[in-house]
Amino acid sequence: MTSSSKPYPPQWEQVADLRVFRTTAHEWEKLIGWRADMRKRGWKLLRVSSEGTEMVAIFGRTKAERASL
């Protein structure tokens, strides 16, 4: 995977603000805390995947939701 590729489809950026969190598979428990913190701020967990030795969590919030805040 190249550094310019993103772990989500390009069309997601057209409808949502996205945040990507990465950690090692060994420390994946961090995702529980990230999810709780992000949910409080109106973000939803969209995808969790692995890339080599990393776990990748993608959070999103639609641009319409952001405008209404």
PDB file of N, CA and C in Angstrom:
ATOM      1  N   MET A   1       0.838  -1.176   0.000  1.00  0.00           N
ATOM      2  CA  MET A   1       0.000   0.000   0.000  1.00  0.00           C
ATOM      3  C   MET A   1       0.880   1.235   0.000  1.00  0.00           C
ATOM      4  N   THR A   2       0.568   2.188  -0.833  1.00  0.00           N
ATOM      5  CA  THR A   2       1.370   3.404  -0.888  1.00  0.00           C
ATOM      6  C   THR A   2       0.877   4.407   0.136  1.00  0.00           C
ATOM      7  N   SER A   3       1.705   5.365   0.467  1.00  0.00           N
ATOM      8  CA  SER A   3       1.333   6.337   1.481  1.00  0.00           C
ATOM      9  C   SER A   3       0.205   7.247   1.014  1.00  0.00           C
ATOM     10  N   SER A   4      -0.048   7.348  -0.288  1.00  0.00           N
ATOM     11  CA  SER A   4      -1.112   8.215  -0.779  1.00  0.00           C
ATOM     12  C   SER A   4      -2.466   7.509  -0.818  1.00  0.00           C
ATOM     13  N   SER A   5      -2.489   6.188  -0.698  1.00  0.00           N
ATOM     14  CA  SER A   5      -3.768   5.488  -0.720  1.00  0.00           C
ATOM     15  C   SER A   5      -4.451   5.627   0.632  1.00  0.00           C
ATOM     16  N   LYS A   6      -5.778   5.589   0.601  1.00  0.00           N
ATOM     17  CA  LYS A   6      -6.555   5.765   1.823  1.00  0.00           C
ATOM     18  C   LYS A   6      -7.325   4.487   2.099  1.00  0.00           C
ATOM     19  N   PRO A   7      -7.579   4.205   3.376  1.00  0.00           N
ATOM     20  CA  PRO A   7      -8.237   2.949   3.742  1.00  0.00           C
ATOM     21  C   PRO A   7      -9.766   2.996   3.625  1.00  0.00           C
ATOM     22  N   TYR A   8     -10.277   3.839   2.733  1.00  0.00           N
ATOM     23  CA  TYR A   8     -11.716   3.952   2.512  1.00  0.00           C
ATOM     24  C   TYR A   8     -11.966   4.391   1.071  1.00  0.00           C
ATOM     25  N   PRO A   9     -13.167   4.166   0.564  1.00  0.00           N
ATOM     26  CA  PRO A   9     -13.471   4.567  -0.814  1.00  0.00           C
ATOM     27  C   PRO A   9     -13.434   6.094  -0.969  1.00  0.00           C
ATOM     28  N   PRO A  10     -12.918   6.596  -2.084  1.00  0.00           N
ATOM     29  CA  PRO A  10     -12.795   8.048  -2.274  1.00  0.00           C
ATOM     30  C   PRO A  10     -14.129   8.794  -2.169  1.00  0.00           C
ATOM     31  N   GLN A  11     -15.230   8.155  -2.543  1.00  0.00           N
ATOM     32  CA  GLN A  11     -16.523   8.846  -2.509  1.00  0.00           C
ATOM     33  C   GLN A  11     -16.973   9.173  -1.087  1.00  0.00           C
ATOM     34  N   TRP A  12     -16.419   8.491  -0.090  1.00  0.00           N
ATOM     35  CA  TRP A  12     -16.786   8.813   1.289  1.00  0.00           C
ATOM     36  C   TRP A  12     -16.445  10.261   1.625  1.00  0.00           C
ATOM     37  N   GLU A  13     -15.336  10.776   1.063  1.00  0.00           N
ATOM     38  CA  GLU A  13     -14.918  12.148   1.358  1.00  0.00           C
ATOM     39  C   GLU A  13     -15.908  13.175   0.823  1.00  0.00           C
ATOM     40  N   GLN A  14     -16.713  12.806  -0.152  1.00  0.00           N
ATOM     41  CA  GLN A  14     -17.675  13.743  -0.730  1.00  0.00           C
ATOM     42  C   GLN A  14     -18.852  13.994   0.197  1.00  0.00           C
ATOM     43  N   VAL A  15     -19.156  13.040   1.070  1.00  0.00           N
ATOM     44  CA  VAL A  15     -20.350  13.160   1.922  1.00  0.00           C
ATOM     45  C   VAL A  15     -20.041  13.233   3.411  1.00  0.00           C
ATOM     46  N   ALA A  16     -18.795  12.997   3.796  1.00  0.00           N
ATOM     47  CA  ALA A  16     -18.498  12.945   5.230  1.00  0.00           C
ATOM     48  C   ALA A  16     -17.106  13.467   5.537  1.00  0.00           C
ATOM     49  N   ASP A  17     -16.979  13.979   6.761  1.00  0.00           N
ATOM     50  CA  ASP A  17     -15.659  14.255   7.331  1.00  0.00           C
ATOM     51  C   ASP A  17     -15.187  12.928   7.900  1.00  0.00           C
ATOM     52  N   LEU A  18     -13.929  12.608   7.701  1.00  0.00           N
ATOM     53  CA  LEU A  18     -13.399  11.312   8.113  1.00  0.00           C
ATOM     54  C   LEU A  18     -12.185  11.485   9.014  1.00  0.00           C
ATOM     55  N   ARG A  19     -12.043  10.580   9.953  1.00  0.00           N
ATOM     56  CA  ARG A  19     -10.861  10.520  10.816  1.00  0.00           C
ATOM     57  C   ARG A  19     -10.373   9.076  10.808  1.00  0.00           C
ATOM     58  N   VAL A  20      -9.081   8.898  10.645  1.00  0.00           N
ATOM     59  CA  VAL A  20      -8.482   7.567  10.602  1.00  0.00           C
ATOM     60  C   VAL A  20      -7.558   7.423  11.803  1.00  0.00           C
ATOM     61  N   PHE A  21      -7.780   6.386  12.584  1.00  0.00           N
ATOM     62  CA  PHE A  21      -6.944   6.072  13.741  1.00  0.00           C
ATOM     63  C   PHE A  21      -6.216   4.769  13.460  1.00  0.00           C
ATOM     64  N   ARG A  22      -4.950   4.715  13.815  1.00  0.00           N
ATOM     65  CA  ARG A  22      -4.134   3.515  13.598  1.00  0.00           C
ATOM     66  C   ARG A  22      -3.454   3.112  14.898  1.00  0.00           C
ATOM     67  N   THR A  23      -3.376   1.811  15.113  1.00  0.00           N
ATOM     68  CA  THR A  23      -2.640   1.272  16.261  1.00  0.00           C
ATOM     69  C   THR A  23      -2.172  -0.127  15.895  1.00  0.00           C
ATOM     70  N   THR A  24      -1.334  -0.696  16.717  1.00  0.00           N
ATOM     71  CA  THR A  24      -0.892  -2.063  16.458  1.00  0.00           C
ATOM     72  C   THR A  24      -2.016  -3.031  16.825  1.00  0.00           C
ATOM     73  N   ALA A  25      -2.000  -4.186  16.227  1.00  0.00           N
ATOM     74  CA  ALA A  25      -3.001  -5.203  16.537  1.00  0.00           C
ATOM     75  C   ALA A  25      -2.934  -5.572  18.021  1.00  0.00           C
ATOM     76  N   HIS A  26      -1.736  -5.519  18.586  1.00  0.00           N
ATOM     77  CA  HIS A  26      -1.546  -5.848  20.004  1.00  0.00           C
ATOM     78  C   HIS A  26      -2.276  -4.854  20.917  1.00  0.00           C
ATOM     79  N   GLU A  27      -2.422  -3.609  20.475  1.00  0.00           N
ATOM     80  CA  GLU A  27      -3.050  -2.571  21.301  1.00  0.00           C
ATOM     81  C   GLU A  27      -4.442  -2.204  20.792  1.00  0.00           C
ATOM     82  N   TRP A  28      -5.132  -3.122  20.147  1.00  0.00           N
ATOM     83  CA  TRP A  28      -6.427  -2.823  19.537  1.00  0.00           C
ATOM     84  C   TRP A  28      -7.473  -2.385  20.563  1.00  0.00           C
ATOM     85  N   GLU A  29      -7.265  -2.679  21.857  1.00  0.00           N
ATOM     86  CA  GLU A  29      -8.223  -2.269  22.886  1.00  0.00           C
ATOM     87  C   GLU A  29      -8.437  -0.761  22.885  1.00  0.00           C
ATOM     88  N   LYS A  30      -7.456  -0.019  22.402  1.00  0.00           N
ATOM     89  CA  LYS A  30      -7.583   1.433  22.346  1.00  0.00           C
ATOM     90  C   LYS A  30      -8.816   1.842  21.546  1.00  0.00           C
ATOM     91  N   LEU A  31      -9.215   1.004  20.605  1.00  0.00           N
ATOM     92  CA  LEU A  31     -10.371   1.308  19.773  1.00  0.00           C
ATOM     93  C   LEU A  31     -11.622   1.523  20.623  1.00  0.00           C
ATOM     94  N   ILE A  32     -11.759   0.797  21.718  1.00  0.00           N
ATOM     95  CA  ILE A  32     -12.934   0.940  22.579  1.00  0.00           C
ATOM     96  C   ILE A  32     -13.015   2.371  23.125  1.00  0.00           C
ATOM     97  N   GLY A  33     -11.907   2.882  23.595  1.00  0.00           N
ATOM     98  CA  GLY A  33     -11.874   4.252  24.111  1.00  0.00           C
ATOM     99  C   GLY A  33     -12.085   5.281  23.020  1.00  0.00           C
ATOM    100  N   TRP A  34     -11.441   5.068  21.858  1.00  0.00           N
ATOM    101  CA  TRP A  34     -11.614   6.001  20.744  1.00  0.00           C
ATOM    102  C   TRP A  34     -13.075   6.069  20.333  1.00  0.00           C
ATOM    103  N   ARG A  35     -13.717   4.895  20.264  1.00  0.00           N
ATOM    104  CA  ARG A  35     -15.115   4.850  19.820  1.00  0.00           C
ATOM    105  C   ARG A  35     -16.013   5.620  20.789  1.00  0.00           C
ATOM    106  N   ALA A  36     -15.807   5.419  22.081  1.00  0.00           N
ATOM    107  CA  ALA A  36     -16.615   6.131  23.071  1.00  0.00           C
ATOM    108  C   ALA A  36     -16.398   7.641  22.967  1.00  0.00           C
ATOM    109  N   ASP A  37     -15.154   8.078  22.862  1.00  0.00           N
ATOM    110  CA  ASP A  37     -14.855   9.510  22.752  1.00  0.00           C
ATOM    111  C   ASP A  37     -15.432  10.106  21.474  1.00  0.00           C
ATOM    112  N   MET A  38     -15.271   9.400  20.377  1.00  0.00           N
ATOM    113  CA  MET A  38     -15.760   9.919  19.101  1.00  0.00           C
ATOM    114  C   MET A  38     -17.285   9.948  19.065  1.00  0.00           C
ATOM    115  N   ARG A  39     -17.921   8.931  19.625  1.00  0.00           N
ATOM    116  CA  ARG A  39     -19.394   8.886  19.644  1.00  0.00           C
ATOM    117  C   ARG A  39     -19.949  10.090  20.398  1.00  0.00           C
ATOM    118  N   LYS A  40     -19.306  10.479  21.503  1.00  0.00           N
ATOM    119  CA  LYS A  40     -19.750  11.644  22.273  1.00  0.00           C
ATOM    120  C   LYS A  40     -19.716  12.908  21.427  1.00  0.00           C
ATOM    121  N   ARG A  41     -18.839  12.935  20.442  1.00  0.00           N
ATOM    122  CA  ARG A  41     -18.689  14.112  19.582  1.00  0.00           C
ATOM    123  C   ARG A  41     -19.480  13.997  18.278  1.00  0.00           C
ATOM    124  N   GLY A  42     -20.300  12.951  18.160  1.00  0.00           N
ATOM    125  CA  GLY A  42     -21.152  12.817  16.977  1.00  0.00           C
ATOM    126  C   GLY A  42     -20.564  12.026  15.825  1.00  0.00           C
ATOM    127  N   TRP A  43     -19.439  11.346  16.043  1.00  0.00           N
ATOM    128  CA  TRP A  43     -18.799  10.550  15.000  1.00  0.00           C
ATOM    129  C   TRP A  43     -19.264   9.101  15.099  1.00  0.00           C
ATOM    130  N   LYS A  44     -19.317   8.423  13.963  1.00  0.00           N
ATOM    131  CA  LYS A  44     -19.694   7.007  13.925  1.00  0.00           C
ATOM    132  C   LYS A  44     -18.505   6.182  13.430  1.00  0.00           C
ATOM    133  N   LEU A  45     -18.360   4.997  13.995  1.00  0.00           N
ATOM    134  CA  LEU A  45     -17.334   4.072  13.529  1.00  0.00           C
ATOM    135  C   LEU A  45     -17.827   3.450  12.230  1.00  0.00           C
ATOM    136  N   LEU A  46     -17.088   3.662  11.143  1.00  0.00           N
ATOM    137  CA  LEU A  46     -17.500   3.182   9.824  1.00  0.00           C
ATOM    138  C   LEU A  46     -16.852   1.872   9.432  1.00  0.00           C
ATOM    139  N   ARG A  47     -15.601   1.702   9.805  1.00  0.00           N
ATOM    140  CA  ARG A  47     -14.881   0.504   9.371  1.00  0.00           C
ATOM    141  C   ARG A  47     -13.689   0.256  10.277  1.00  0.00           C
ATOM    142  N   VAL A  48     -13.441  -1.012  10.529  1.00  0.00           N
ATOM    143  CA  VAL A  48     -12.219  -1.444  11.213  1.00  0.00           C
ATOM    144  C   VAL A  48     -11.574  -2.476  10.317  1.00  0.00           C
ATOM    145  N   SER A  49     -10.293  -2.317  10.061  1.00  0.00           N
ATOM    146  CA  SER A  49      -9.581  -3.273   9.211  1.00  0.00           C
ATOM    147  C   SER A  49      -8.151  -3.389   9.700  1.00  0.00           C
ATOM    148  N   SER A  50      -7.412  -4.274   9.069  1.00  0.00           N
ATOM    149  CA  SER A  50      -6.000  -4.401   9.412  1.00  0.00           C
ATOM    150  C   SER A  50      -5.177  -4.181   8.150  1.00  0.00           C
ATOM    151  N   GLU A  51      -4.038  -3.555   8.354  1.00  0.00           N
ATOM    152  CA  GLU A  51      -3.073  -3.320   7.285  1.00  0.00           C
ATOM    153  C   GLU A  51      -1.718  -3.762   7.809  1.00  0.00           C
ATOM    154  N   GLY A  52      -1.321  -4.937   7.436  1.00  0.00           N
ATOM    155  CA  GLY A  52      -0.060  -5.470   7.958  1.00  0.00           C
ATOM    156  C   GLY A  52      -0.161  -5.668   9.450  1.00  0.00           C
ATOM    157  N   THR A  53       0.672  -4.962  10.215  1.00  0.00           N
ATOM    158  CA  THR A  53       0.655  -5.103  11.666  1.00  0.00           C
ATOM    159  C   THR A  53      -0.210  -4.046  12.346  1.00  0.00           C
ATOM    160  N   GLU A  54      -0.869  -3.189  11.565  1.00  0.00           N
ATOM    161  CA  GLU A  54      -1.686  -2.121  12.125  1.00  0.00           C
ATOM    162  C   GLU A  54      -3.175  -2.442  12.061  1.00  0.00           C
ATOM    163  N   MET A  55      -3.902  -1.957  13.055  1.00  0.00           N
ATOM    164  CA  MET A  55      -5.357  -1.943  13.035  1.00  0.00           C
ATOM    165  C   MET A  55      -5.755  -0.530  12.642  1.00  0.00           C
ATOM    166  N   VAL A  56      -6.739  -0.408  11.760  1.00  0.00           N
ATOM    167  CA  VAL A  56      -7.173   0.888  11.258  1.00  0.00           C
ATOM    168  C   VAL A  56      -8.659   1.056  11.555  1.00  0.00           C
ATOM    169  N   ALA A  57      -9.007   2.136  12.223  1.00  0.00           N
ATOM    170  CA  ALA A  57     -10.404   2.456  12.513  1.00  0.00           C
ATOM    171  C   ALA A  57     -10.746   3.758  11.802  1.00  0.00           C
ATOM    172  N   ILE A  58     -11.855   3.749  11.065  1.00  0.00           N
ATOM    173  CA  ILE A  58     -12.286   4.934  10.332  1.00  0.00           C
ATOM    174  C   ILE A  58     -13.594   5.422  10.930  1.00  0.00           C
ATOM    175  N   PHE A  59     -13.588   6.683  11.352  1.00  0.00           N
ATOM    176  CA  PHE A  59     -14.767   7.323  11.901  1.00  0.00           C
ATOM    177  C   PHE A  59     -15.250   8.376  10.911  1.00  0.00           C
ATOM    178  N   GLY A  60     -16.564   8.562  10.843  1.00  0.00           N
ATOM    179  CA  GLY A  60     -17.113   9.552   9.943  1.00  0.00           C
ATOM    180  C   GLY A  60     -18.270  10.303  10.556  1.00  0.00           C
ATOM    181  N   ARG A  61     -18.468  11.502  10.025  1.00  0.00           N
ATOM    182  CA  ARG A  61     -19.612  12.327  10.400  1.00  0.00           C
ATOM    183  C   ARG A  61     -20.042  13.016   9.107  1.00  0.00           C
ATOM    184  N   THR A  62     -21.309  12.842   8.745  1.00  0.00           N
ATOM    185  CA  THR A  62     -21.739  13.413   7.479  1.00  0.00           C
ATOM    186  C   THR A  62     -21.613  14.927   7.526  1.00  0.00           C
ATOM    187  N   LYS A  63     -21.362  15.504   6.372  1.00  0.00           N
ATOM    188  CA  LYS A  63     -21.216  16.954   6.298  1.00  0.00           C
ATOM    189  C   LYS A  63     -22.515  17.646   6.656  1.00  0.00           C
ATOM    190  N   ALA A  64     -23.658  17.025   6.401  1.00  0.00           N
ATOM    191  CA  ALA A  64     -24.952  17.604   6.790  1.00  0.00           C
ATOM    192  C   ALA A  64     -25.067  17.671   8.309  1.00  0.00           C
ATOM    193  N   GLU A  65     -24.604  16.620   9.018  1.00  0.00           N
ATOM    194  CA  GLU A  65     -24.630  16.617  10.484  1.00  0.00           C
ATOM    195  C   GLU A  65     -23.722  17.716  11.034  1.00  0.00           C
ATOM    196  N   ARG A  66     -22.575  17.894  10.429  1.00  0.00           N
ATOM    197  CA  ARG A  66     -21.636  18.909  10.886  1.00  0.00           C
ATOM    198  C   ARG A  66     -22.253  20.297  10.739  1.00  0.00           C
ATOM    199  N   ALA A  67     -22.946  20.546   9.627  1.00  0.00           N
ATOM    200  CA  ALA A  67     -23.550  21.849   9.375  1.00  0.00           C
ATOM    201  C   ALA A  67     -24.668  22.152  10.370  1.00  0.00           C
ATOM    202  N   SER A  68     -25.332  21.121  10.871  1.00  0.00           N
ATOM    203  CA  SER A  68     -26.447  21.345  11.788  1.00  0.00           C
ATOM    204  C   SER A  68     -26.001  21.596  13.224  1.00  0.00           C
ATOM    205  N   LEU A  69     -24.719  21.350  13.520  1.00  0.00           N
ATOM    206  CA  LEU A  69     -24.215  21.535  14.903  1.00  0.00           C
ATOM    207  C   LEU A  69     -23.926  22.979  15.202  1.00  0.00           C
TER     208      LEU A  69
END
